[in-house]
Short mmCIF file of C-alpha atoms in Angstrom, two decimals:
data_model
loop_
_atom_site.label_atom_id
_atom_site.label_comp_id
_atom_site.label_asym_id
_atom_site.label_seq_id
_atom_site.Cartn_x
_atom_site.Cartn_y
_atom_site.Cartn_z
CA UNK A 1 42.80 -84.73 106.99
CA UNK A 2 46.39 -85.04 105.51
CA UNK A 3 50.01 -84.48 107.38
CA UNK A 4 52.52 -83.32 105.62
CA UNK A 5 55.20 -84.42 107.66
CA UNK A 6 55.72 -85.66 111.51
CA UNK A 7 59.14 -85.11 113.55
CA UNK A 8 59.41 -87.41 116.34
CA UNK A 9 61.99 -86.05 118.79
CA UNK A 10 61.50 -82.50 117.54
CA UNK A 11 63.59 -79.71 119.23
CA UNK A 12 62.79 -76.97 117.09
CA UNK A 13 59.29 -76.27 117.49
CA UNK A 14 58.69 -75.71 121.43
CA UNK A 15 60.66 -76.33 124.12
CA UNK A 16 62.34 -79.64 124.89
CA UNK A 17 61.42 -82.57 122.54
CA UNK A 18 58.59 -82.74 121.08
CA UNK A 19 56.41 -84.47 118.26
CA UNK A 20 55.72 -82.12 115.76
CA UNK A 21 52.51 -83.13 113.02
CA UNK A 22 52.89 -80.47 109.86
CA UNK A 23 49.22 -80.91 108.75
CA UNK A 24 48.05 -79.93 105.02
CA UNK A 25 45.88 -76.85 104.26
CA UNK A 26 46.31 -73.42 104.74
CA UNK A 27 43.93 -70.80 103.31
CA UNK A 28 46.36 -67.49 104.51
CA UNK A 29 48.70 -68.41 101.95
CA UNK A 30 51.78 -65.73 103.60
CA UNK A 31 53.95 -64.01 102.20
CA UNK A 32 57.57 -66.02 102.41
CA UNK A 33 56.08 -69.03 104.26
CA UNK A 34 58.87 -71.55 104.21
CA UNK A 35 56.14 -74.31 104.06
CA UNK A 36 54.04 -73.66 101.46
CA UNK A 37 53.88 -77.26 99.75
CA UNK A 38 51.20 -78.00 102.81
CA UNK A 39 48.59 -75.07 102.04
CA UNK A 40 47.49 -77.69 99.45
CA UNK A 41 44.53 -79.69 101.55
CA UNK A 42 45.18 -82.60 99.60
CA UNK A 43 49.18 -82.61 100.14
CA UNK A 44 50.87 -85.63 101.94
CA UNK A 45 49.69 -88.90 103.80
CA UNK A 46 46.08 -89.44 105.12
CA UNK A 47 46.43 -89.16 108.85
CA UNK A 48 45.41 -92.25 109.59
CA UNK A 49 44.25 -94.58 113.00
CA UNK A 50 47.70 -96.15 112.26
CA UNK A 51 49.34 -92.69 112.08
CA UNK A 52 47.89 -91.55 115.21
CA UNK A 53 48.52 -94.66 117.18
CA UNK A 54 51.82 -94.68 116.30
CA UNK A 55 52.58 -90.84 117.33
CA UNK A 56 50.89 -91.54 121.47
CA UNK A 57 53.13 -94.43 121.32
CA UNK A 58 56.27 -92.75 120.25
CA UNK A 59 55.39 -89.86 122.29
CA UNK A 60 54.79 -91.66 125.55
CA UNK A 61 58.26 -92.03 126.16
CA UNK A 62 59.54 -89.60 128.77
CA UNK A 63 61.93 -87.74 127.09
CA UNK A 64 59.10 -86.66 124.84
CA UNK A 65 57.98 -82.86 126.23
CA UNK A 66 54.42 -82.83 124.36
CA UNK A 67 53.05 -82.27 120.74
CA UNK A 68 53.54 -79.20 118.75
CA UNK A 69 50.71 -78.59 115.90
CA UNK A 70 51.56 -76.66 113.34
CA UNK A 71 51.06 -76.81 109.36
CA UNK A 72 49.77 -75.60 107.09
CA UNK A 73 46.94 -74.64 109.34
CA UNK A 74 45.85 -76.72 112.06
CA UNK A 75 42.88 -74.38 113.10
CA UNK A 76 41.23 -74.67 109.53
CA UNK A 77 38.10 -76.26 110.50
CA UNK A 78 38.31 -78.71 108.41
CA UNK A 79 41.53 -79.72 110.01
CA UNK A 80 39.85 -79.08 113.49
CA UNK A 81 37.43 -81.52 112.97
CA UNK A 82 40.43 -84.48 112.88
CA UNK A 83 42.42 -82.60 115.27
CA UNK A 84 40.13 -82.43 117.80
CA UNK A 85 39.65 -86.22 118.57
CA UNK A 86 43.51 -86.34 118.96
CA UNK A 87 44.01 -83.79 120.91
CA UNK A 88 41.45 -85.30 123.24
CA UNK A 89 43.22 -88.78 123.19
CA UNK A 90 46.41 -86.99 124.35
CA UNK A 91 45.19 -85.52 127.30
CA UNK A 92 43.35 -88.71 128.06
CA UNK A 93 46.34 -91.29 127.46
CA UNK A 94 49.13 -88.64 128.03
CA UNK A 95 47.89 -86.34 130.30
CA UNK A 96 51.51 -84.73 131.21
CA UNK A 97 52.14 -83.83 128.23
CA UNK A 98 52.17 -80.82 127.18
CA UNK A 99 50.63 -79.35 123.86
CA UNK A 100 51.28 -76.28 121.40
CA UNK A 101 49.65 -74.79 118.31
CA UNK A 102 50.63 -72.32 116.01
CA UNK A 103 48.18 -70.67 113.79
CA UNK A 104 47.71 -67.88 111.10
CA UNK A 105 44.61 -66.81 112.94
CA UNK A 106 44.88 -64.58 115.88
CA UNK A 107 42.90 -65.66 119.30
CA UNK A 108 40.56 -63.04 118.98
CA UNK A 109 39.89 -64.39 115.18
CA UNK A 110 39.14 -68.01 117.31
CA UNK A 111 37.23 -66.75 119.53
CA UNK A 112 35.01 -64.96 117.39
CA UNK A 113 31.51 -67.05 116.92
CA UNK A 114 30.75 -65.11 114.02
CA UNK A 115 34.29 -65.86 112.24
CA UNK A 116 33.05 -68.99 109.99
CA UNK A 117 36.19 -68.82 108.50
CA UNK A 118 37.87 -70.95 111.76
CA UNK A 119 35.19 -71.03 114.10
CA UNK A 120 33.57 -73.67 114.76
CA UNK A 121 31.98 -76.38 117.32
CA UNK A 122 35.34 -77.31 117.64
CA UNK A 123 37.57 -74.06 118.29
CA UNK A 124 36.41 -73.67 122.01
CA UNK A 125 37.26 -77.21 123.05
CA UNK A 126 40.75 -77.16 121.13
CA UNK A 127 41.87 -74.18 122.55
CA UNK A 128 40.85 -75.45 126.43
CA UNK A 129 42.95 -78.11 125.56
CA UNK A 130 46.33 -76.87 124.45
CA UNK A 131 48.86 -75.27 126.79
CA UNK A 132 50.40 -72.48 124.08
CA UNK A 133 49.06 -70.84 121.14
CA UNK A 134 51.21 -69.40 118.70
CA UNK A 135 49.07 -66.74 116.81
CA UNK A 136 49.20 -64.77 114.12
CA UNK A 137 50.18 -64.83 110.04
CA UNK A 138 53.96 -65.49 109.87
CA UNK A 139 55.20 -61.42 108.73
CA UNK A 140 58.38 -61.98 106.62
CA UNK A 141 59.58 -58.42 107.78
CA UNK A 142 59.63 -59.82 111.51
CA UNK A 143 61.38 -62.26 111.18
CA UNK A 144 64.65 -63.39 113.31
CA UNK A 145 66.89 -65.92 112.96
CA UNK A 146 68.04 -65.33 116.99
#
């Protein structure tokens, strides 16, 4: 899997601070997305042993509220398959830490074992591990700058 970007010390993605990971491919491909260099799959840095290390490090400190994963599209299953493993390691080494996702697909799309699109043997045990999810395609027309 590639990142497109990481924010250590993130404030605008969740509350508090937070470590924000922008991973690469997005198949929903909205209208108006203001990141849409990272529906590319192959966009950005290979997120690496090194990469992840470094984030639980960086994140362990305690002003550091949790992770935010957001993209691209961090439930494509082929980004599930990477993000999975992480997440785990998280709640393992950083258990009080607190973790939110945003994705294009809604929780009933998810949830759906018949939704090959982004279900897969690794859905279920993502979303028992995150605290929030953010669902949904981003609709231009909703959107508030409040």
């Amino acid at each position: 899997m590639k990142y497109a970007q990481v924010f250590v010390c993130d404030v605008a993605n969740g509350p508090g601070c937070r470590t924000s990971l922008f991973v690469s491919g997005c198949t929903h491909h909205c209208k108006e997305c203001f990141n849409e260099i990272a529906w590319d799959f192959n966009y950005g840095k290979e997120f690496s042993q090194e990469v992840q290390d470094y984030l639980i490090k960086e994140s362990s400190h305690p002003y550091i509220n949790g992770f935010t994963f957001l993209g691209g599209e961090p439930m494509e299953i082929k980004n599930q398959k990477v993000l999975r493993p992480f997440i785990e390691r998280i709640k393992k080494e950083l258990p009080d830490k607190t973790i939110w996702l945003y994705s294009g697909y809604t929780y009933e799309e998810l949830t759906d074992p018949n939704n090959k699109r982004c279900h897969s043997d690794d859905t279920d045990a993502i979303l028992s591990m995150i605290d929030v999810l953010v669902d949904g395609e981003f609709q231009s027309d909703k959107k508030t700058l409040l």
